[in-house]
Short mmCIF file of C-alpha atoms and ligand atoms in Angstrom, two decimals:
data_model
loop_
_atom_site.label_atom_id
_atom_site.label_comp_id
_atom_site.label_asym_id
_atom_site.label_seq_id
_atom_site.Cartn_x
_atom_site.Cartn_y
_atom_site.Cartn_z
CA MET O 3 10.07 -181.98 -15.57
CA ARG O 4 11.60 -182.95 -12.15
CA ALA O 5 13.26 -180.44 -10.10
CA THR O 6 16.59 -181.76 -9.11
CA ILE O 7 16.80 -182.51 -5.35
CA GLY O 8 19.73 -184.13 -3.75
CA ALA O 9 19.92 -187.61 -2.39
CA MET O 10 18.60 -188.00 1.11
CA THR O 11 21.87 -188.91 2.50
CA SER O 12 25.31 -187.70 1.54
CA THR O 13 28.85 -188.22 2.54
CA PRO O 14 30.20 -184.80 3.14
CA GLN O 15 33.74 -184.35 1.59
CA ALA O 16 36.45 -182.36 3.21
CA ALA O 17 35.91 -178.80 2.04
CA VAL O 18 38.79 -177.91 -0.29
CA ALA O 19 39.76 -174.75 -2.11
CA HIS O 20 39.53 -174.94 -5.97
CA GLU O 21 42.69 -172.82 -6.60
CA ALA O 22 45.75 -172.06 -4.64
CA ASP O 23 44.60 -168.56 -3.68
CA ASP O 24 41.02 -169.49 -3.17
CA VAL O 25 39.33 -170.17 0.17
CA ALA O 26 37.46 -173.44 0.90
CA PRO O 27 33.72 -173.32 0.96
CA ALA O 28 31.96 -173.88 4.27
CA VAL O 29 30.48 -177.06 2.70
CA ALA O 30 32.26 -179.03 0.00
CA ASN O 31 29.22 -180.47 -1.58
CA LEU O 32 25.99 -178.61 -2.24
CA GLU O 33 24.15 -181.84 -1.89
CA THR O 34 24.84 -181.79 1.86
CA ILE O 35 22.75 -178.68 2.21
CA VAL O 36 19.95 -179.69 -0.25
CA SER O 37 19.66 -182.99 1.67
CA LEU O 38 19.63 -181.31 5.06
CA ALA O 39 17.08 -178.72 3.70
CA LYS O 40 14.64 -181.44 2.45
CA ARG O 41 15.19 -183.74 5.47
CA ARG O 42 14.47 -181.14 8.04
CA GLY O 43 11.82 -179.12 6.32
CA PHE O 44 13.70 -176.04 5.12
CA VAL O 45 13.12 -176.24 1.45
CA PHE O 46 11.05 -178.61 -0.85
CA PRO O 47 10.82 -178.71 -4.61
CA SER O 48 7.73 -176.89 -5.76
CA SER O 49 4.78 -179.09 -6.91
CA GLU O 50 6.75 -182.18 -5.90
CA ILE O 51 3.82 -184.60 -6.07
CA TYR O 52 3.43 -183.70 -9.84
CA GLY O 53 7.14 -184.22 -10.44
CA GLY O 54 8.19 -180.72 -9.67
CA ILE O 55 8.59 -177.54 -11.61
CA ASN O 56 12.05 -176.44 -12.67
CA ALA O 57 13.60 -173.48 -10.69
CA VAL O 58 10.84 -172.91 -8.18
CA TRP O 59 11.28 -173.98 -4.59
CA ASP O 60 8.97 -173.90 -1.53
CA TYR O 61 9.98 -173.06 1.91
CA GLY O 62 8.89 -175.50 4.57
CA PRO O 63 8.20 -174.83 8.36
CA LEU O 64 11.79 -174.27 9.25
CA GLY O 65 12.74 -172.40 5.99
CA VAL O 66 9.96 -169.90 6.36
CA GLU O 67 11.19 -169.07 9.84
CA LEU O 68 14.78 -168.68 8.70
CA LYS O 69 13.69 -166.60 5.73
CA ASN O 70 11.47 -164.34 7.81
CA ASN O 71 14.21 -163.86 10.33
CA VAL O 72 16.62 -162.83 7.57
CA LYS O 73 14.11 -160.44 6.09
CA ARG O 74 13.39 -159.01 9.56
CA ALA O 75 17.17 -158.50 10.18
CA TRP O 76 17.46 -156.80 6.89
CA TRP O 77 14.48 -154.46 7.62
CA LYS O 78 15.81 -153.70 11.03
CA ALA O 79 19.15 -152.58 9.64
CA MET O 80 17.72 -150.79 6.53
CA VAL O 81 14.46 -149.28 7.87
CA GLN O 82 13.97 -149.59 11.67
CA GLU O 83 17.35 -148.32 12.73
CA ARG O 84 17.52 -145.51 10.14
CA ASP O 85 15.84 -142.19 10.35
CA ASP O 86 16.45 -141.63 6.59
CA ILE O 87 14.84 -144.73 5.12
CA VAL O 88 11.24 -145.67 4.90
CA GLY O 89 9.52 -148.87 3.69
CA LEU O 90 7.22 -149.60 0.68
CA ASP O 91 5.24 -152.60 -0.56
CA ALA O 92 4.41 -152.01 -4.34
CA GLY O 93 2.51 -154.38 -6.53
CA ILE O 94 4.13 -157.14 -8.54
CA LEU O 95 1.99 -156.15 -11.49
CA MET O 96 2.76 -152.70 -12.82
CA ALA O 97 1.76 -150.51 -15.89
CA PRO O 98 3.61 -152.12 -18.84
CA GLN O 99 4.98 -148.70 -19.80
CA VAL O 100 7.24 -148.97 -16.62
CA TRP O 101 9.21 -151.69 -18.17
CA VAL O 102 9.50 -150.02 -21.50
CA THR O 103 10.77 -146.88 -19.75
CA SER O 104 13.18 -148.79 -17.46
CA GLY O 105 14.77 -150.39 -20.40
CA HIS O 106 13.73 -153.86 -19.44
CA VAL O 107 11.63 -154.59 -22.48
CA ALA O 108 14.59 -153.67 -24.81
CA GLU O 109 17.57 -154.70 -22.74
CA PHE O 110 16.66 -157.21 -20.02
CA SER O 111 17.80 -160.27 -21.92
CA ASP O 112 20.60 -162.74 -21.92
CA PRO O 113 22.57 -163.94 -25.01
CA MET O 114 21.49 -167.56 -25.49
CA VAL O 115 22.62 -170.36 -27.69
CA GLU O 116 20.79 -173.55 -28.52
CA CYS O 117 22.38 -177.03 -29.10
CA SER O 118 21.10 -178.52 -32.32
CA THR O 119 21.20 -182.09 -31.10
CA ASP O 120 19.49 -181.97 -27.64
CA ARG O 121 17.83 -178.61 -28.00
CA ARG O 122 19.20 -177.45 -24.68
CA ARG O 123 19.73 -173.73 -24.25
CA PHE O 124 22.53 -171.99 -22.54
CA ARG O 125 23.61 -168.49 -21.51
CA VAL O 126 26.61 -167.72 -23.63
CA ASP O 127 28.47 -166.11 -20.75
CA GLU O 128 28.12 -169.41 -18.81
CA LEU O 129 29.76 -171.54 -21.35
CA PRO O 130 33.42 -172.50 -20.53
CA GLY O 131 35.71 -170.09 -22.29
CA ALA O 132 33.14 -167.34 -22.65
CA GLU O 133 32.85 -166.13 -19.09
CA ASP O 134 34.94 -162.98 -19.52
CA LEU O 135 33.42 -161.67 -22.78
CA SER O 136 31.87 -158.23 -23.09
CA PRO O 137 28.07 -157.88 -23.84
CA ALA O 138 29.02 -156.98 -27.47
CA GLU O 139 31.27 -160.10 -27.86
CA LEU O 140 28.57 -162.32 -26.39
CA MET O 141 26.22 -161.32 -29.16
CA ASP O 142 28.83 -161.58 -31.89
CA PRO O 143 27.32 -163.91 -34.55
CA GLY O 144 30.70 -165.56 -35.07
CA ILE O 145 31.55 -166.06 -31.45
CA VAL O 146 30.63 -169.84 -31.34
CA ALA O 147 32.90 -170.72 -34.25
CA ARG O 148 35.75 -168.34 -33.23
CA LEU O 149 35.92 -169.78 -29.62
CA GLY O 150 35.00 -173.41 -30.76
CA LEU O 151 32.10 -173.44 -28.22
CA LYS O 152 30.18 -176.73 -27.92
CA CYS O 153 27.22 -177.91 -25.96
CA PRO O 154 28.57 -178.66 -22.46
CA VAL O 155 26.07 -181.64 -22.06
CA ASP O 156 26.50 -183.64 -25.25
CA GLY O 157 29.28 -181.72 -27.17
CA GLY O 158 26.74 -180.91 -29.98
CA PRO O 159 27.00 -177.80 -32.27
CA LEU O 160 25.59 -174.59 -30.91
CA SER O 161 23.49 -171.94 -32.81
CA ALA O 162 24.62 -168.30 -33.13
CA PRO O 163 23.70 -166.23 -30.09
CA ARG O 164 20.38 -164.54 -29.89
CA ARG O 165 18.57 -162.43 -27.29
CA PHE O 166 16.29 -163.97 -24.85
CA ASN O 167 14.13 -161.55 -22.74
CA LEU O 168 13.90 -162.76 -19.10
CA MET O 169 10.52 -161.10 -18.37
CA PHE O 170 7.45 -163.33 -17.70
CA GLN O 171 4.45 -162.06 -19.56
CA THR O 172 0.75 -162.36 -18.90
CA TRP O 173 -2.46 -160.61 -19.79
CA MET O 174 -4.55 -158.39 -17.56
CA GLY O 175 -8.26 -158.63 -18.04
CA PRO O 176 -10.53 -160.92 -20.10
CA VAL O 177 -8.93 -160.28 -23.48
CA GLN O 178 -5.55 -161.84 -24.34
CA ASP O 179 -4.20 -159.43 -26.89
CA ASP O 180 -1.13 -157.02 -27.22
CA ALA O 181 -3.07 -154.20 -25.52
CA SER O 182 -3.53 -156.38 -22.28
CA LEU O 183 -0.04 -157.69 -22.19
CA ILE O 184 1.70 -157.04 -18.79
CA TYR O 185 4.80 -158.28 -17.04
CA LEU O 186 5.60 -160.01 -13.77
CA ARG O 187 8.21 -157.65 -12.26
CA PRO O 188 11.76 -158.75 -12.76
CA GLU O 189 12.96 -156.53 -9.92
CA THR O 190 11.36 -154.65 -7.09
CA ALA O 191 13.30 -151.54 -7.76
CA GLN O 192 10.88 -150.01 -10.30
CA GLY O 193 8.01 -150.02 -7.75
CA ILE O 194 10.16 -147.68 -5.71
CA TYR O 195 11.07 -145.27 -8.55
CA VAL O 196 7.47 -144.81 -9.65
CA ASN O 197 6.42 -144.11 -6.04
CA PHE O 198 9.36 -141.68 -5.31
CA LYS O 199 7.16 -138.61 -5.40
CA ASN O 200 4.37 -140.17 -3.37
CA VAL O 201 6.73 -141.40 -0.61
CA ARG O 202 8.84 -138.26 -0.50
CA GLU O 203 5.84 -136.05 -0.09
CA THR O 204 3.94 -138.08 2.47
CA SER O 205 7.04 -138.92 4.53
CA ARG O 206 8.37 -135.30 4.16
CA LYS O 207 11.91 -136.68 3.76
CA LYS O 208 14.83 -134.48 2.74
CA LEU O 209 17.69 -135.82 0.70
CA PRO O 210 19.45 -138.00 1.21
CA PHE O 211 16.85 -140.47 2.03
CA GLY O 212 15.94 -144.04 1.08
CA ILE O 213 13.06 -146.32 0.37
CA ALA O 214 13.28 -150.04 1.05
CA GLN O 215 11.25 -152.89 -0.21
CA ILE O 216 11.07 -156.63 0.15
CA GLY O 217 9.16 -158.68 -2.38
CA LYS O 218 8.88 -161.28 -5.15
CA ALA O 219 10.52 -160.91 -8.46
CA PHE O 220 10.27 -163.25 -11.48
CA ARG O 221 12.79 -163.99 -14.26
CA ASN O 222 12.55 -166.62 -16.94
CA GLU O 223 16.19 -167.53 -16.39
CA ILE O 224 17.83 -169.67 -19.26
CA SER O 225 19.95 -171.67 -16.90
CA PRO O 226 18.59 -171.61 -13.37
CA GLY O 227 20.01 -173.89 -10.81
CA ASN O 228 22.26 -174.52 -7.81
CA PHE O 229 19.24 -175.03 -5.65
CA VAL O 230 17.69 -171.67 -4.49
CA PHE O 231 20.68 -169.77 -5.90
CA ARG O 232 19.10 -168.96 -9.26
CA MET O 233 15.40 -169.47 -9.41
CA ARG O 234 12.58 -168.22 -11.72
CA GLU O 235 10.55 -166.91 -8.84
CA PHE O 236 12.52 -165.41 -5.97
CA GLU O 237 12.55 -162.54 -3.48
CA GLN O 238 14.65 -159.33 -3.43
CA MET O 239 15.43 -156.99 -0.54
CA GLU O 240 16.19 -153.70 -2.26
CA MET O 241 16.83 -150.23 -1.01
CA GLN O 242 17.14 -147.15 -3.28
CA TYR O 243 18.98 -144.22 -1.68
CA PHE O 244 18.28 -140.85 -3.30
CA VAL O 245 21.17 -138.42 -3.10
CA HIS O 246 22.59 -135.14 -4.52
CA PRO O 247 24.69 -136.13 -7.66
CA ALA O 248 27.94 -134.77 -5.85
CA ALA O 249 27.29 -137.17 -2.91
CA ALA O 250 26.68 -140.29 -5.02
CA ALA O 251 30.32 -141.53 -5.03
CA GLU O 252 30.77 -141.27 -1.24
CA GLN O 253 27.30 -142.73 -0.53
CA PHE O 254 28.06 -145.66 -2.89
CA GLU O 255 31.18 -146.59 -0.91
CA ALA O 256 29.41 -146.16 2.40
CA TRP O 257 26.47 -148.50 1.44
CA ARG O 258 28.93 -151.01 -0.14
CA ASP O 259 30.77 -151.15 3.23
CA ARG O 260 27.58 -151.25 5.38
CA ARG O 261 26.08 -154.11 3.34
CA MET O 262 29.26 -156.17 3.79
CA ALA O 263 29.31 -155.52 7.47
CA TRP O 264 25.66 -156.71 7.67
CA TYR O 265 26.61 -160.19 6.46
CA GLU O 266 29.60 -160.38 8.67
CA GLY O 267 27.44 -159.04 11.72
CA TYR O 268 25.18 -162.07 11.20
CA GLY O 269 28.03 -164.42 11.39
CA VAL O 270 29.16 -165.09 7.71
CA SER O 271 32.82 -165.86 7.71
CA LYS O 272 34.86 -162.86 6.49
CA SER O 273 37.10 -165.15 4.49
CA ARG O 274 34.20 -166.36 2.32
CA LEU O 275 33.05 -162.85 1.41
CA ARG O 276 34.61 -160.47 -0.97
CA PHE O 277 33.74 -157.56 -3.25
CA ARG O 278 33.89 -157.68 -6.99
CA GLU O 279 33.87 -154.58 -9.01
CA HIS O 280 32.13 -154.73 -12.39
CA ARG O 281 34.24 -153.89 -15.39
CA ALA O 282 32.88 -151.00 -17.58
CA ALA O 283 31.99 -153.46 -20.34
CA GLU O 284 29.84 -155.65 -17.98
CA LEU O 285 27.87 -152.83 -16.36
CA ALA O 286 24.08 -153.23 -16.63
CA HIS O 287 22.24 -150.68 -18.82
CA TYR O 288 21.38 -148.36 -15.88
CA ALA O 289 24.65 -148.50 -13.96
CA LYS O 290 27.45 -146.05 -13.61
CA ARG O 291 29.29 -148.26 -11.21
CA ALA O 292 28.59 -151.69 -9.59
CA VAL O 293 30.06 -153.80 -7.04
CA ASP O 294 28.97 -157.28 -6.04
CA VAL O 295 29.27 -158.79 -2.57
CA GLU O 296 30.30 -162.27 -3.45
CA TYR O 297 30.13 -165.42 -1.29
CA ARG O 298 32.25 -168.45 -1.74
CA PHE O 299 29.38 -170.96 -2.43
CA PRO O 300 30.22 -174.71 -2.81
CA PHE O 301 30.03 -174.00 -6.63
CA GLY O 302 32.43 -171.05 -6.67
CA TRP O 303 32.47 -167.36 -5.92
CA LYS O 304 29.11 -165.86 -6.86
CA GLU O 305 27.05 -162.80 -6.40
CA LEU O 306 25.18 -162.54 -3.18
CA GLU O 307 24.17 -158.80 -3.50
CA GLY O 308 24.71 -155.98 -5.82
CA ILE O 309 25.42 -152.40 -4.99
CA HIS O 310 24.82 -150.04 -7.99
CA SER O 311 25.26 -146.36 -8.64
CA ARG O 312 22.47 -145.72 -11.09
CA GLY O 313 22.87 -142.04 -11.57
CA ASP O 314 19.78 -140.21 -12.61
CA PHE O 315 18.93 -142.85 -15.18
CA ASP O 316 15.72 -144.09 -13.55
CA LEU O 317 14.05 -140.96 -12.32
CA SER O 318 14.95 -138.96 -15.53
CA ARG O 319 13.52 -141.66 -17.74
CA HIS O 320 10.30 -142.06 -15.67
CA ALA O 321 9.91 -138.29 -15.56
CA ALA O 322 10.30 -137.95 -19.30
CA ALA O 323 8.00 -140.87 -20.12
CA SER O 324 5.20 -140.07 -17.64
CA GLY O 325 5.32 -136.30 -17.75
CA GLU O 326 5.55 -136.13 -13.96
CA ASN O 327 8.04 -133.73 -12.47
CA LEU O 328 10.41 -135.98 -10.40
CA GLU O 329 12.89 -133.26 -9.53
CA TYR O 330 13.82 -132.53 -5.85
CA PHE O 331 13.88 -128.90 -4.60
CA ASP O 332 16.45 -128.21 -1.89
CA PRO O 333 15.24 -125.25 0.12
CA ALA O 334 18.66 -124.72 1.63
CA THR O 335 20.45 -124.22 -1.72
CA GLU O 336 17.35 -123.38 -3.80
CA GLU O 337 18.55 -126.01 -6.27
CA HIS O 338 16.17 -128.09 -8.40
CA TYR O 339 17.68 -131.51 -9.51
CA ILE O 340 16.79 -135.08 -10.34
CA PRO O 341 18.26 -137.15 -7.48
CA TRP O 342 20.88 -139.79 -8.21
CA ILE O 343 20.36 -143.20 -6.89
CA VAL O 344 22.52 -145.61 -4.88
CA GLU O 345 20.90 -149.03 -4.91
CA THR O 346 21.58 -152.07 -2.62
CA SER O 347 19.97 -155.15 -4.07
CA ALA O 348 20.05 -158.27 -1.93
CA GLY O 349 18.50 -161.65 -2.52
CA GLY O 350 15.81 -162.70 -0.21
CA ASP O 351 16.67 -166.28 -1.03
CA ARG O 352 20.43 -166.00 -1.61
CA ALA O 353 20.98 -164.43 1.90
CA PRO O 354 19.09 -167.28 3.84
CA PHE O 355 20.91 -169.79 1.60
CA THR O 356 24.30 -168.25 2.40
CA PHE O 357 23.53 -168.15 6.11
CA LEU O 358 22.51 -171.79 6.01
CA ILE O 359 25.67 -172.97 4.18
CA ASP O 360 28.09 -170.91 6.24
CA ALA O 361 26.54 -172.14 9.47
CA TYR O 362 26.98 -175.79 8.62
CA ARG O 363 29.48 -177.70 10.80
CA GLU O 364 30.30 -181.39 11.26
CA GLU O 365 32.14 -182.17 14.57
CA GLU O 366 33.34 -185.35 16.14
CA VAL O 367 31.83 -185.76 19.61
CA ARG O 368 32.55 -188.98 21.51
CA GLY O 369 33.15 -190.94 18.34
CA GLU O 370 29.95 -189.59 16.60
CA THR O 371 29.45 -186.95 13.99
CA ARG O 372 27.44 -183.99 15.34
CA VAL O 373 25.89 -181.86 12.72
CA VAL O 374 25.32 -178.32 13.85
CA LEU O 375 23.93 -175.25 12.20
CA ALA O 376 25.77 -172.46 14.08
CA LEU O 377 23.30 -169.93 12.93
CA HIS O 378 23.17 -166.44 14.49
CA PRO O 379 20.56 -166.79 17.35
CA GLN O 380 18.41 -164.15 15.70
CA LEU O 381 18.28 -165.96 12.45
CA ALA O 382 17.74 -169.47 14.00
CA PRO O 383 14.22 -170.83 13.16
CA TYR O 384 13.58 -171.83 16.77
CA LYS O 385 15.31 -170.00 19.60
CA VAL O 386 14.50 -172.56 22.29
CA ALA O 387 13.55 -176.27 22.57
CA VAL O 388 12.04 -177.45 25.83
CA LEU O 389 12.68 -181.14 26.32
CA PRO O 390 11.52 -183.44 29.22
CA LEU O 391 13.97 -185.91 30.58
CA LEU O 392 11.19 -188.20 31.49
CA LYS O 393 8.10 -187.88 29.31
CA LYS O 394 6.19 -190.43 31.51
CA ARG O 395 6.07 -187.95 34.44
CA PRO O 396 3.07 -185.65 33.87
CA GLU O 397 4.42 -182.93 36.29
CA ILE O 398 7.64 -182.77 34.15
CA VAL O 399 5.72 -182.53 30.86
CA GLU O 400 3.43 -179.87 32.34
CA LEU O 401 6.31 -177.72 33.58
CA CYS O 402 7.90 -178.03 30.08
CA HIS O 403 4.65 -176.80 28.49
CA ARG O 404 4.48 -173.88 30.91
CA ILE O 405 8.00 -172.85 30.14
CA LYS O 406 7.46 -173.14 26.48
CA SER O 407 4.16 -171.16 26.53
CA ASP O 408 5.75 -168.43 28.51
CA LEU O 409 8.65 -168.10 25.94
CA GLN O 410 6.32 -168.37 22.96
CA ARG O 411 4.82 -164.95 23.61
CA ASP O 412 8.09 -163.48 22.36
CA ILE O 413 10.03 -166.02 20.55
CA MET O 414 9.74 -169.36 18.48
CA ALA O 415 9.92 -172.24 21.02
CA VAL O 416 9.13 -175.85 20.56
CA TYR O 417 8.39 -178.81 22.78
CA ASP O 418 9.73 -182.20 21.81
CA ASP O 419 9.56 -185.62 23.59
CA THR O 420 9.71 -188.01 20.63
CA ALA O 421 13.16 -189.49 21.23
CA SER O 422 15.98 -189.93 23.91
CA ILE O 423 17.53 -186.76 25.20
CA GLY O 424 20.68 -187.31 23.25
CA LYS O 425 18.78 -187.64 20.04
CA LEU O 426 16.66 -184.68 20.83
CA TYR O 427 19.80 -182.44 21.33
CA ARG O 428 21.18 -183.69 17.98
CA ARG O 429 17.95 -182.77 16.24
CA GLN O 430 18.00 -179.33 17.58
CA ASP O 431 21.68 -178.90 16.78
CA GLU O 432 20.96 -179.80 13.15
CA ILE O 433 18.41 -177.16 12.81
CA GLY O 434 20.34 -174.54 14.68
CA THR O 435 18.33 -174.10 17.85
CA PRO O 436 20.68 -172.08 20.13
CA TRP O 437 19.31 -173.25 23.50
CA CYS O 438 17.69 -176.48 24.83
CA ILE O 439 15.94 -176.38 28.13
CA THR O 440 15.71 -179.72 29.92
CA VAL O 441 13.28 -180.38 32.75
CA ASP O 442 14.19 -183.31 35.03
CA VAL O 443 13.04 -184.86 38.28
CA GLU O 444 15.22 -182.52 40.25
CA SER O 445 13.49 -179.55 38.56
CA LEU O 446 10.38 -180.57 40.50
CA GLU O 447 12.20 -180.34 43.79
CA ASP O 448 14.54 -177.33 43.36
CA GLY O 449 12.58 -175.40 40.73
CA ALA O 450 15.61 -175.15 38.42
CA VAL O 451 16.13 -176.37 34.78
CA THR O 452 19.17 -177.14 32.67
CA ILE O 453 19.93 -174.88 29.70
CA ARG O 454 22.24 -176.29 27.16
CA ASP O 455 24.07 -174.09 24.72
CA ARG O 456 24.16 -175.29 21.12
CA ASP O 457 27.73 -174.29 20.21
CA THR O 458 29.69 -175.10 23.39
CA MET O 459 27.32 -177.88 24.59
CA THR O 460 27.87 -176.49 28.10
CA GLN O 461 24.97 -176.90 30.49
CA GLU O 462 23.89 -174.44 33.18
CA ARG O 463 21.38 -174.87 35.91
CA VAL O 464 18.96 -171.84 35.99
CA PRO O 465 15.97 -171.17 38.34
CA ARG O 466 12.80 -171.63 36.45
CA GLU O 467 11.70 -167.96 37.09
CA GLY O 468 15.17 -166.80 35.56
CA VAL O 469 14.67 -168.74 32.32
CA ARG O 470 12.98 -166.06 30.41
CA ARG O 471 15.54 -163.37 31.35
CA PHE O 472 18.40 -165.79 30.61
CA ILE O 473 17.18 -166.40 27.06
CA MET O 474 16.12 -162.99 26.29
CA ASP O 475 19.39 -161.41 27.53
CA ARG O 476 21.42 -163.74 25.39
CA LEU O 477 19.17 -163.19 22.33
CA SER O 478 19.49 -159.46 22.52
CA GLY O 479 23.17 -159.68 23.34
CA ALA O 480 23.74 -161.70 20.22
CA GLY O 481 23.11 -158.82 17.98
N1 LIG K 22 17.48 -153.97 -9.09
C1 LIG K 22 18.81 -154.44 -9.46
C2 LIG K 22 18.79 -155.90 -9.56
O1 LIG K 22 17.72 -156.51 -9.64
P1 LIG K 22 20.35 -157.91 -9.86
O2 LIG K 22 21.83 -158.05 -9.62
O3 LIG K 22 19.83 -158.45 -11.17
O4 LIG K 22 20.02 -156.43 -9.59
C3 LIG K 22 19.84 -158.40 -7.31
O5 LIG K 22 19.60 -158.69 -8.64
C4 LIG K 22 19.95 -159.56 -6.47
O6 LIG K 22 18.76 -160.40 -6.60
C5 LIG K 22 21.08 -160.56 -6.74
O7 LIG K 22 22.28 -160.22 -6.07
C6 LIG K 22 20.49 -161.96 -6.13
O8 LIG K 22 20.72 -161.93 -4.77
C7 LIG K 22 19.05 -161.74 -6.42
N2 LIG K 22 18.74 -162.51 -7.63
C8 LIG K 22 18.70 -162.01 -8.89
N3 LIG K 22 18.35 -162.97 -9.75
C9 LIG K 22 17.94 -164.10 -9.01
C10 LIG K 22 17.41 -165.38 -9.32
N4 LIG K 22 17.23 -165.78 -10.54
N5 LIG K 22 17.31 -166.25 -8.24
C11 LIG K 22 17.45 -165.85 -6.96
N6 LIG K 22 17.99 -164.61 -6.67
C12 LIG K 22 18.23 -163.75 -7.64
#
């Protein structure tokens, strides 16, 4: 199996909207981003030297910086800046009873059909003509004939739908039998629910309060694809907010709006973000209400994050199945109750992917195309590149290294002298470095350096001692 990776070069098309009332994506062709990601070391196909493995991607040196910055920005907004939310890092492997109680063993499945000629499998709800069907209709044995559904690849006949559970299974311990069967978690949320009591007691939090977690999740997706959009191993950034039942509706709306503002605050264009409320028939088994934050990807409007009102479903079920009392006692009202949960569930891969796509620009500069990633400075992999105008002058190179080392104590900074200054600027533009510092012969005389801004390309002369303050002020001012 070879993971699909785009061609190394691509001719970007003008971004056009699909429908009259639709907005154009930031990048018309996904291949443009896939190619940039590979070429510049953001994302590689997993196990590529063995031909790749489908739906798993590896983050390269720049990708891991971007991803870490996105996770840090999320943690800052969801934990650091909130007195009412604390963090958690639960195990990927959990007691298998967790997944029975949560409903995942019985319900976490997609309706799947198989083509009888090429044996390809498809999610029924992703076949043209079946996108808007309810869960019951998707499993209707006569649905293929009724809608005339065919294999989208070779037009072959499709089987009746059957359920395909998305959880990966493995065995714990030396014996591989039913008793040792366990699952790789398909969401991080359950680790939070089973730790609700531990966290509340040790952190002495009163309701409403939240628990946040970032971590890997695994789903054996039937139709993964669109690069890192739908993978089989991915990360989630989830927060579960525990509230009084009467406050759930208001908290749901507050969290929905805060999560949208977070994407906008880090620079995603408002016009390419929207909410989509789930219809009653498409709600997940645990949800009372659900709204997706959607982004206009090059392949259409798709879910970026889900905000779910889960009621008391999770804690009630875990309390009943485990025998543990998961009620909350409010000393002010002397009320005992199972808290309701408002969940914000973001993608630790979809978010960086979105920032990457939305930041992509192509501009004409003096007859040449300049590719720029206009990433928010706090998300950019490198904040600063330090470049010598003359690499043959040891005093210039030495000053560059001193400036870079000084900055490296606080931020990601890089030195590069492997091309002409014009090419070095273009390279840094393409990976989104907000500031380039150039040291020239004059710097040796006047002790000043040139700082070039990625977006405006304006250059400013700054005394060497003022460089650190200049960068740090702009970085903190940016967000
Ligand atoms: N705990 C609720 C939950 O897991 P979800 O809508 O299934 O809800 C939440 O997933 C988020 O996780 C999605 O909005 C998406 O960003 C990310 N996600 C889900 N499946 C994914 C996959 N196969 N690949 C990459 N990201 C995925």
